[in-house]
mmCIF file of C-alpha atoms in Angstrom:
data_model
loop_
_atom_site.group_PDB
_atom_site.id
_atom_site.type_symbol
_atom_site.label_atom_id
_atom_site.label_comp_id
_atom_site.label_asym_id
_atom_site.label_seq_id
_atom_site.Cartn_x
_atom_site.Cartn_y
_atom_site.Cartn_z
ATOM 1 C CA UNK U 27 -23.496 -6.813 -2.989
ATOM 2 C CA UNK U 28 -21.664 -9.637 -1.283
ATOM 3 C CA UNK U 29 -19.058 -6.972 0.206
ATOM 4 C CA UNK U 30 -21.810 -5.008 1.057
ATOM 5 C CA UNK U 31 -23.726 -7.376 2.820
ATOM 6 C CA UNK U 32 -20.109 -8.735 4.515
ATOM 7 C CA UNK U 33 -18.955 -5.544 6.665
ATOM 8 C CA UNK U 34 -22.826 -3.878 6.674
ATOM 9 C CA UNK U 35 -21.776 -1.174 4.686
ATOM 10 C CA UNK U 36 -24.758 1.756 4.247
ATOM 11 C CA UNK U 37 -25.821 2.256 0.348
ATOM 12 C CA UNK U 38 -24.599 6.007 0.973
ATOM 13 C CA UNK U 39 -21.221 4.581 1.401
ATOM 14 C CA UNK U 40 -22.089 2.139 -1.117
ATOM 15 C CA UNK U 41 -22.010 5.178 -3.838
ATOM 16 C CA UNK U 42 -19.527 7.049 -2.222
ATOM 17 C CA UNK U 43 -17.014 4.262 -3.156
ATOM 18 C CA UNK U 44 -18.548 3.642 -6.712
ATOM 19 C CA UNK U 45 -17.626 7.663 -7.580
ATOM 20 C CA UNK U 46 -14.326 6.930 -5.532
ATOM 21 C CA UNK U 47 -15.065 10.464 -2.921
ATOM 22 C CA UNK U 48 -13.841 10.455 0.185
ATOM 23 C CA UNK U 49 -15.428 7.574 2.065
ATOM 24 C CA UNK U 50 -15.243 5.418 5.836
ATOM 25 C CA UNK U 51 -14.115 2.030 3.214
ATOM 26 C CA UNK U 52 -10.663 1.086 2.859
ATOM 27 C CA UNK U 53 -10.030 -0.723 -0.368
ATOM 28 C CA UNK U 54 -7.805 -1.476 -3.096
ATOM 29 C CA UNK U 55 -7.578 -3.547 -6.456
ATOM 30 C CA UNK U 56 -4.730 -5.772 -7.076
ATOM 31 C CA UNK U 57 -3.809 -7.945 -10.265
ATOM 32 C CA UNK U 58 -2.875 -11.161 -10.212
ATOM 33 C CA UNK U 59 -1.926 -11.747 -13.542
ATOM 34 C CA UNK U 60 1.028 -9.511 -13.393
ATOM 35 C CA UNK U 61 4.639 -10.002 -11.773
ATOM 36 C CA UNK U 62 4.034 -8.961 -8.159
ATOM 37 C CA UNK U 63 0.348 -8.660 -8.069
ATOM 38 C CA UNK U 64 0.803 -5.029 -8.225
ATOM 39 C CA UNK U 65 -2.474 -2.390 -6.942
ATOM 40 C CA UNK U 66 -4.379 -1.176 -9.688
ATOM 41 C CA UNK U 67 -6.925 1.114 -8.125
ATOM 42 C CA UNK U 68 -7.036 2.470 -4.404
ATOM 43 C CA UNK U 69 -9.911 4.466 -2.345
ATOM 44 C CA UNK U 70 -9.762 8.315 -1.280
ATOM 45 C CA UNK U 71 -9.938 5.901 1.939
ATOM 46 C CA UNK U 72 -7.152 4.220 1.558
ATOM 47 C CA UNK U 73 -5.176 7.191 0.588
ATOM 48 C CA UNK U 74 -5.693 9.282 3.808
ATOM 49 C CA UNK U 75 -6.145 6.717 5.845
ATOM 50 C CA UNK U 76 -2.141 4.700 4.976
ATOM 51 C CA UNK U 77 -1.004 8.359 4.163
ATOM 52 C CA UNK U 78 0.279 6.619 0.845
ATOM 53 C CA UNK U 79 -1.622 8.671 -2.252
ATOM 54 C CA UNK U 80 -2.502 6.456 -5.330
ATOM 55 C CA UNK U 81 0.387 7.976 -7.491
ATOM 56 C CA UNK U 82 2.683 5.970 -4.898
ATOM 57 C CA UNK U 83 0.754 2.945 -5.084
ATOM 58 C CA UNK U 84 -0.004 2.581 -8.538
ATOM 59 C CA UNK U 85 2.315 -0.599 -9.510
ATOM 60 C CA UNK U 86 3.265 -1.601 -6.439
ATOM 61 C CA UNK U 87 2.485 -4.490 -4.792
ATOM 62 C CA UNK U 88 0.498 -4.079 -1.009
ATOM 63 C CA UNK U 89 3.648 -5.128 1.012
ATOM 64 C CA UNK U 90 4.623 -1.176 1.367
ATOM 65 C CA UNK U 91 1.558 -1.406 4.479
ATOM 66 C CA UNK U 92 3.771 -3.949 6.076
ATOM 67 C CA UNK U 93 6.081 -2.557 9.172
ATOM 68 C CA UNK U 94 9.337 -1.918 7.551
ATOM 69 C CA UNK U 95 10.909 -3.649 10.378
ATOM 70 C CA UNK U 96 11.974 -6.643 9.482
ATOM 71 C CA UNK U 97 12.067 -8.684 12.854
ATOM 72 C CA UNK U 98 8.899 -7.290 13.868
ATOM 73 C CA UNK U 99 7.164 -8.187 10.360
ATOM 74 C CA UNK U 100 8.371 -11.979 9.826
ATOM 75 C CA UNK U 101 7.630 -12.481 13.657
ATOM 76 C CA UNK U 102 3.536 -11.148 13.797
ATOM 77 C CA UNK U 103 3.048 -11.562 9.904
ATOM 78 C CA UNK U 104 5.055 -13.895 8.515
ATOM 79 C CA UNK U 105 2.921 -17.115 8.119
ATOM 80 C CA UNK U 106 -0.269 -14.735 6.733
ATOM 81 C CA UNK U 107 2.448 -13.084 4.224
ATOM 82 C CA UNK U 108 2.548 -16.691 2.843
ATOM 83 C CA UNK U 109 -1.232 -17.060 3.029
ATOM 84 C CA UNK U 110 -1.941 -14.384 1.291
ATOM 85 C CA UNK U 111 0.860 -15.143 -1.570
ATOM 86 C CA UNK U 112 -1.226 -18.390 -2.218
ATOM 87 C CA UNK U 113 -4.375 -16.883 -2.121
ATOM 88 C CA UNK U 114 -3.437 -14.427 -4.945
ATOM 89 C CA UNK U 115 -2.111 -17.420 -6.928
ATOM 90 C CA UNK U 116 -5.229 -19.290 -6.801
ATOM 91 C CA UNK U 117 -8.483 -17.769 -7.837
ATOM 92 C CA UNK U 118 -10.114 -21.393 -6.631
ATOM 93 C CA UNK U 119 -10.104 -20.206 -2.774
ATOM 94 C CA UNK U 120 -12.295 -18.071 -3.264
ATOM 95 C CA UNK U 121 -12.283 -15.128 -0.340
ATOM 96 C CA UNK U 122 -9.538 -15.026 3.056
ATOM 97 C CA UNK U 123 -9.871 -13.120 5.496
ATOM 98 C CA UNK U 124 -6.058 -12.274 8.005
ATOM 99 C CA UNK U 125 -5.357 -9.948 10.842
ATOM 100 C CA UNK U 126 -2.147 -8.480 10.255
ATOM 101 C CA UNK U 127 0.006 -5.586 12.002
ATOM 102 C CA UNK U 128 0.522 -2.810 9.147
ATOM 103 C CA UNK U 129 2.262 0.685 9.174
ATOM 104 C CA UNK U 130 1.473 3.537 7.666
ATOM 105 C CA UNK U 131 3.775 5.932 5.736
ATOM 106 C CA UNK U 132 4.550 8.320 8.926
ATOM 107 C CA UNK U 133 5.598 4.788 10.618
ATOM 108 C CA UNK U 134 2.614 4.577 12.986
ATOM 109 C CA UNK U 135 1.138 1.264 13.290
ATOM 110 C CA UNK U 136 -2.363 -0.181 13.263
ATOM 111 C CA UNK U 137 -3.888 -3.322 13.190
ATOM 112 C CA UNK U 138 -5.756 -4.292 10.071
ATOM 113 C CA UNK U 139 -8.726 -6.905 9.578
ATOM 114 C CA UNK U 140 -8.145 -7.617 5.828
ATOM 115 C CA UNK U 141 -10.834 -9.442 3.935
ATOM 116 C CA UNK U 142 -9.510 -10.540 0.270
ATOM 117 C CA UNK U 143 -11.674 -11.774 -2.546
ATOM 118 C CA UNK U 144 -10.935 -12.728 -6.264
ATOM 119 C CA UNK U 145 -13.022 -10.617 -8.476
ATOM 120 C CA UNK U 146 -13.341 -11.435 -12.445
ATOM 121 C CA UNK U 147 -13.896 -8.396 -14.832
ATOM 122 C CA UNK U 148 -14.731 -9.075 -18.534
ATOM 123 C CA UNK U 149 -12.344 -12.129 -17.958
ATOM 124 C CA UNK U 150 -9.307 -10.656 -16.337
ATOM 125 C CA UNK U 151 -8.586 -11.447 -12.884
ATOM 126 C CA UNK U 152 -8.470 -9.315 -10.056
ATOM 127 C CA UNK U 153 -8.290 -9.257 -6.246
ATOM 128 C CA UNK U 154 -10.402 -6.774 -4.041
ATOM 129 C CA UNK U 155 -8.756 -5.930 -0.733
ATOM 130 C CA UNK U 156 -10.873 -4.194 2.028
ATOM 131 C CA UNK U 157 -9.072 -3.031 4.925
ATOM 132 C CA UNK U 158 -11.087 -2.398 8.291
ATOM 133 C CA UNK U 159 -8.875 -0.525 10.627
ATOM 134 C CA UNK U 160 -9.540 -2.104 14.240
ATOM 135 C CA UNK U 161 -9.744 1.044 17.204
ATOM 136 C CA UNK U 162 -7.236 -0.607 19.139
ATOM 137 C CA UNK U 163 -4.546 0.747 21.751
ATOM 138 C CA UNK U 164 -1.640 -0.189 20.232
ATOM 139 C CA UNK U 165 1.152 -2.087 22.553
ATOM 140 C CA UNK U 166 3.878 1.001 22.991
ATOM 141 C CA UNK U 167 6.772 -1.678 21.823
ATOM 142 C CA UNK U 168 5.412 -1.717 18.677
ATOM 143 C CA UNK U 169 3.420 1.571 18.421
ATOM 144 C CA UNK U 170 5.739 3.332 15.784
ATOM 145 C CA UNK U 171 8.569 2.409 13.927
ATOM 146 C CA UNK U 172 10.926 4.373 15.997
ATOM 147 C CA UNK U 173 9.584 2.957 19.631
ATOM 148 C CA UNK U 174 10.631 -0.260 17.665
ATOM 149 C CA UNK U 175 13.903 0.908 17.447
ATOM 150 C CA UNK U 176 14.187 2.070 20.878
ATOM 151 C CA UNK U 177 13.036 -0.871 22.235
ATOM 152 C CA UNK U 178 15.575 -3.358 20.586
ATOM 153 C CA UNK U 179 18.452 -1.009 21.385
ATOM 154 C CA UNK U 180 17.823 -0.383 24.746
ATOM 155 C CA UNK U 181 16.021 -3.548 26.211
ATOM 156 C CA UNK U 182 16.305 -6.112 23.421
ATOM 157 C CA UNK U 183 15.184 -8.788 26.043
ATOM 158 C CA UNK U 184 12.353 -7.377 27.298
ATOM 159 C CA UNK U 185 11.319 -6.906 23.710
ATOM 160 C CA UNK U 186 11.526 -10.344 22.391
ATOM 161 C CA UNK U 187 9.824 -11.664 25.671
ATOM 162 C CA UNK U 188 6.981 -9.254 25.026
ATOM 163 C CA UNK U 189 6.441 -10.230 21.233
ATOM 164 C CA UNK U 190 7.043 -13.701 22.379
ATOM 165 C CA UNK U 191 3.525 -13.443 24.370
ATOM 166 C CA UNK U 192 2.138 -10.978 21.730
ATOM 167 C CA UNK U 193 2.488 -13.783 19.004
ATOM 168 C CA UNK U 194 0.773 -15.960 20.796
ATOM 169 C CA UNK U 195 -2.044 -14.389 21.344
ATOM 170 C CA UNK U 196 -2.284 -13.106 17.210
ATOM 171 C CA UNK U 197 -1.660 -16.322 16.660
ATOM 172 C CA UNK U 198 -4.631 -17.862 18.459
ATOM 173 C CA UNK U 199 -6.819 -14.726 17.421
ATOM 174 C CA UNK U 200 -6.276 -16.200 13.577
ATOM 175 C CA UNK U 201 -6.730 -19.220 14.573
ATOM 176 C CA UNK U 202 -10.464 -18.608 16.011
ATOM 177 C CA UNK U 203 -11.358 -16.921 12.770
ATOM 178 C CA UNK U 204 -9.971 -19.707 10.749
ATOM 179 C CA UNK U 205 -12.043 -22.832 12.366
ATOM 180 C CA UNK U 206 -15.398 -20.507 13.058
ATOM 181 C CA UNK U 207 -16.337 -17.805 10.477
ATOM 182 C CA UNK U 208 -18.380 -14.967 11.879
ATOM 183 C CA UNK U 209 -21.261 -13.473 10.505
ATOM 184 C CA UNK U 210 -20.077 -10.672 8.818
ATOM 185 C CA UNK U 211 -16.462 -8.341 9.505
ATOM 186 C CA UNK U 212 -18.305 -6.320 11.641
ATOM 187 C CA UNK U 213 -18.593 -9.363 14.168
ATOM 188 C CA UNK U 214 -15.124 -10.481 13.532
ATOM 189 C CA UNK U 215 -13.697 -7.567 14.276
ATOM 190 C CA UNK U 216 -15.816 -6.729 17.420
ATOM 191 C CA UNK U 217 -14.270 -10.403 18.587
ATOM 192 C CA UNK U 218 -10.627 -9.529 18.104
ATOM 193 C CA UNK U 219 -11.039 -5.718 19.338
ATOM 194 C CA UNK U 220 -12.605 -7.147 22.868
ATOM 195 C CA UNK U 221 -9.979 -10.119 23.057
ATOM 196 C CA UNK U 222 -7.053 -7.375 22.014
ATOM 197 C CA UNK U 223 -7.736 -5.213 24.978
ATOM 198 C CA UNK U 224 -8.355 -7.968 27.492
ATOM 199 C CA UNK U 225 -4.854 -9.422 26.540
ATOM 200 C CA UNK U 226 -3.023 -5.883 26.914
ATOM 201 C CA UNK U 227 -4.918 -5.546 30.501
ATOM 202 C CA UNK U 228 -3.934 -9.026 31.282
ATOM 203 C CA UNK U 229 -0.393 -9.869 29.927
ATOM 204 C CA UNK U 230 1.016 -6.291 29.716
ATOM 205 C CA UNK U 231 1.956 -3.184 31.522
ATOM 206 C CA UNK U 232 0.222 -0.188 30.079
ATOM 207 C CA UNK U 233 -2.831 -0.785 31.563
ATOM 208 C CA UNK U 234 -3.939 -0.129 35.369
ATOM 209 C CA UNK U 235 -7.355 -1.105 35.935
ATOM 210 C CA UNK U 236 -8.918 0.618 32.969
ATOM 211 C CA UNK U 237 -6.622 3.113 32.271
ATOM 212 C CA UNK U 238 -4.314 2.468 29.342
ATOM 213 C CA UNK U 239 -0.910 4.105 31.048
ATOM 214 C CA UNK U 240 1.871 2.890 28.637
ATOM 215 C CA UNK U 241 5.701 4.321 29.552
ATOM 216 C CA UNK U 242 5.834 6.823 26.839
ATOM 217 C CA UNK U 243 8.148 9.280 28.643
ATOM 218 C CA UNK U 244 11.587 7.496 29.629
ATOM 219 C CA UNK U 245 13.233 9.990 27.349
ATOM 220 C CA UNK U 246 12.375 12.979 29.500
ATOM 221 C CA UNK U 247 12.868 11.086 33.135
ATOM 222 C CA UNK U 248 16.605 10.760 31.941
ATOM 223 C CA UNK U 249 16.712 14.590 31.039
ATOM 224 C CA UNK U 250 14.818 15.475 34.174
ATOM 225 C CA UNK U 251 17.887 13.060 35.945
ATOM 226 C CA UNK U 252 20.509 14.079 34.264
ATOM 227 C CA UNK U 253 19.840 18.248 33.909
ATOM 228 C CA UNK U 254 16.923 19.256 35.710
ATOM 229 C CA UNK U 255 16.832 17.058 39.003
ATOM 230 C CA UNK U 256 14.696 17.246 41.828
ATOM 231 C CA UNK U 257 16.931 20.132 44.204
ATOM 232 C CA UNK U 258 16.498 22.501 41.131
ATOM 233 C CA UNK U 259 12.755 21.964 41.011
ATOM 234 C CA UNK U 260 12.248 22.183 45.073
ATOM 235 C CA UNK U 261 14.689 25.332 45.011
ATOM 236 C CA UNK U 262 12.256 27.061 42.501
ATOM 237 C CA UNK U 263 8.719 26.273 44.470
ATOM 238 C CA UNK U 264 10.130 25.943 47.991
ATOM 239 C CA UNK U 265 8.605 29.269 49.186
ATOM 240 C CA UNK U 266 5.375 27.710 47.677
ATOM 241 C CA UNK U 267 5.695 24.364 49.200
ATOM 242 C CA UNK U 268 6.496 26.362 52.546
ATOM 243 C CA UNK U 269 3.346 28.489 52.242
ATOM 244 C CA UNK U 270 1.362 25.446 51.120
ATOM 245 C CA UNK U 271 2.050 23.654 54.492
ATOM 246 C CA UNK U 272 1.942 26.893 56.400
ATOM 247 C CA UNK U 273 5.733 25.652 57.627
ATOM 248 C CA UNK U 274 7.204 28.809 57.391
ATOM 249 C CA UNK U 275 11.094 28.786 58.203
ATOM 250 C CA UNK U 276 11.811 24.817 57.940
ATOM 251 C CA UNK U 277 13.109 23.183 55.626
ATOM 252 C CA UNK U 278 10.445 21.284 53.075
ATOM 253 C CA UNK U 279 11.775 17.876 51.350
ATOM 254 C CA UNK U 280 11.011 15.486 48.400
ATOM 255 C CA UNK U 281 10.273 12.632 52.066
ATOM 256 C CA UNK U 282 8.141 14.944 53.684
ATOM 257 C CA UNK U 283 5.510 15.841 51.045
ATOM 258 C CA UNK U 284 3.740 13.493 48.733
ATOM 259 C CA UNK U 285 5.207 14.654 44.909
ATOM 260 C CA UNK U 286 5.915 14.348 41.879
ATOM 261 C CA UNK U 287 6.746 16.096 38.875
ATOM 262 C CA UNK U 288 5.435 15.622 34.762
ATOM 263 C CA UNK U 289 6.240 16.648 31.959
ATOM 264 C CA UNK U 290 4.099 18.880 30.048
ATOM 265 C CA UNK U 291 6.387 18.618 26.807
ATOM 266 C CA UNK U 292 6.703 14.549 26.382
ATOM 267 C CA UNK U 293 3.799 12.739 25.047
ATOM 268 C CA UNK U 294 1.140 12.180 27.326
ATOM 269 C CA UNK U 295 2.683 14.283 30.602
ATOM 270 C CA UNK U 296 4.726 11.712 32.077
ATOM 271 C CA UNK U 297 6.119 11.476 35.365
ATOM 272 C CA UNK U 298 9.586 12.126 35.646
ATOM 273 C CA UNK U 299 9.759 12.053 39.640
ATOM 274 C CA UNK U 300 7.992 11.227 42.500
ATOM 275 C CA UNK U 301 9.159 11.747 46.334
ATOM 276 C CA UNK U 302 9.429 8.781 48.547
ATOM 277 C CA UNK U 303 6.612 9.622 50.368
ATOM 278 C CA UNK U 304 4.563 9.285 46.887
ATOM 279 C CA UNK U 305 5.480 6.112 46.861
ATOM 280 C CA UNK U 306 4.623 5.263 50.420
ATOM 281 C CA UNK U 307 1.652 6.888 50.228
ATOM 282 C CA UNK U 308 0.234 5.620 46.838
ATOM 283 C CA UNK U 309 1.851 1.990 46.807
ATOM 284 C CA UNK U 310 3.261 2.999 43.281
ATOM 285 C CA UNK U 311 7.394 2.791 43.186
ATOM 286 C CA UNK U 312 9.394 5.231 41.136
ATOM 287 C CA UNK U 313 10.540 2.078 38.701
ATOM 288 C CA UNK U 314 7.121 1.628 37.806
ATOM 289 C CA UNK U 315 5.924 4.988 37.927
ATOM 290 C CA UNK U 316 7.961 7.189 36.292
ATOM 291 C CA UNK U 317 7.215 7.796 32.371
ATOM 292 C CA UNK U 318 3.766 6.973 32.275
ATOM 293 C CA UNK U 319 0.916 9.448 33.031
ATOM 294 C CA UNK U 320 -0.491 9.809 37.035
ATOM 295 C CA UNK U 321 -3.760 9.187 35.359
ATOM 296 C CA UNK U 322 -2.916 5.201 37.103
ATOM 297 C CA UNK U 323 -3.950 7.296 40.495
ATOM 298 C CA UNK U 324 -7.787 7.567 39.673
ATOM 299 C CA UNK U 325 -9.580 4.715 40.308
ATOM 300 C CA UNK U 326 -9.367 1.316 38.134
ATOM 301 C CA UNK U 327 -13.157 1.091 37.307
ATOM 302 C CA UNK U 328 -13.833 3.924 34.602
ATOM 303 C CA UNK U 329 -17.650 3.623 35.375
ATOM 304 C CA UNK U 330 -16.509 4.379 38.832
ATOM 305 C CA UNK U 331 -14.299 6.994 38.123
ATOM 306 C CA UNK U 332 -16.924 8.968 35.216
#
């Protein structure tokens, strides 16, 4: 009832989760008593939702949720890794509630508001773990296990600056729950989610106005610069381009016409060039530009632009 009455849950979902069908609530048993704390039960929710089935899980202790990269997990986790260790050792805390970065089993990433409370069952000890999966954007650094790898092997720098500023913010976000409980999860989460997306808009680059426009696409600017290139592209539409600007018989350039070129194949279209009179024209430069989507080009305001 107390869970219940914590994240609002409906007494449909209620029973779903007593007869363990496929339901909206994340959860899983652990047991303290044993080395590791292993998981004794998990949800159908849990299941589809981490992509880890309960035959994995069975025995194994929750850590297999946390990103498997190393750096990336002691710098956003590591203090509520420790947090949660004590918890589990001491029944006398009671509940804790922690905001973690996890990863599911395919290696994409989400960020998890995880509410913990010690549970005793015909006197053995247990602890419930209900996992609310925040609708977040998720920072492209850190999106997937293998843009984490990119990332470090191509612009280590820029990487550490970014989680520098990223940890920060987590930090402060844990911080707020810690000295001023909300009224339920629901609330909690709605905090965080708002504070999330003002931060990325803020103190990142994927976001123009309203439009979340992460740089998805470097892979296939280099492939467009290093194979396709611009003169092969202009040699196939030319007559087009001629027609277009009824300039039959001269000569039609990437400086003379407003341009670019995406990517249907790459996630998200990107941009792999833009003429120089794209840039002149829209203000945007081709360092910025290319790899993202040209969805930057309709207007900030998305009440404006619906």
């Amino acid at each position: 009832e107390s869970v219940q009455q914590l994240f609002r849950i409906k007494a449909e979902a209620m029973g779903n989760l007593r007869s363990n069908t496929d339901s909206s609530i994340v959860c899983a048993v652990s047991d303290p008593s044993k080395v590791d704390c292993p998981m004794v039960f998990v949800s159908k929710a849990f299941e589809l939702m981490t992509g880890y089935d309960s035959d994995f899980c069975l025995g194994r202790n929750c850590r297999v949720l946390q990103p498997n990269c190393k750096v990336l997990n002691d710098m956003l986790n590591g203090q509520e890794r420790e947090r949660m260790r004590d918890f589990c050792q001491d029944p006398k805390i009671g509940n804790l509630t922690s905001f973690l970065l996890n990863e599911m089993m395919g290696g994409r990433r989400f960020w998890n508001l995880l509410y913990l409370t010690h549970v005793e069952v015909e006197g053995h000890p247990y602890v419930l773990a209900v996992q609310t999966i925040l609708d977040l954007p998720m920072p492209t650094r850190i999106s997937t296990a293998e843009a984490t790898e990119a990332s470090l092997e191509f612009d280590e720098l820029g990487f550490f600056m970014f989680m520098e500023a990223l940890c920060k913010r987590v930090q402060s976000l844990r911080k707020q729950m810690r000295d001023g409980a909300e009224e339920s999860i629901v609330a909690t989460a709605t905090s965080i989610s708002t504070q999330i997306v003002h931060w990325m808009k803020t103190s990142s680059d994927e976001y123009e106005g309203d439009h979340l426009v992460p740089r998805l696409g470097m892979k296939q600017v280099l492939v467009f610069e290093s194979d396709i290139t611009w003169s092969k592209v202009l040699e196939k539409v030319s007559s087009r381009l001629h027609g277009l600007y009824a300039q039959q018989g001269s000569k039609v350039s990437g400086r003379q016409v407003a341009c670019a070129v995406a990517d249907p194949t790459g996630q998200d279209c990107p941009l792999v060039f833009i003429s120089e009179e794209f840039e002149n024209l829209t203000g945007y430069v081709r360092d910025w530009a290319l790899g993202r989507n040209c969805r930057f080009l309709q207007p900030n305001n998305r009440h404006v632009n619906l």
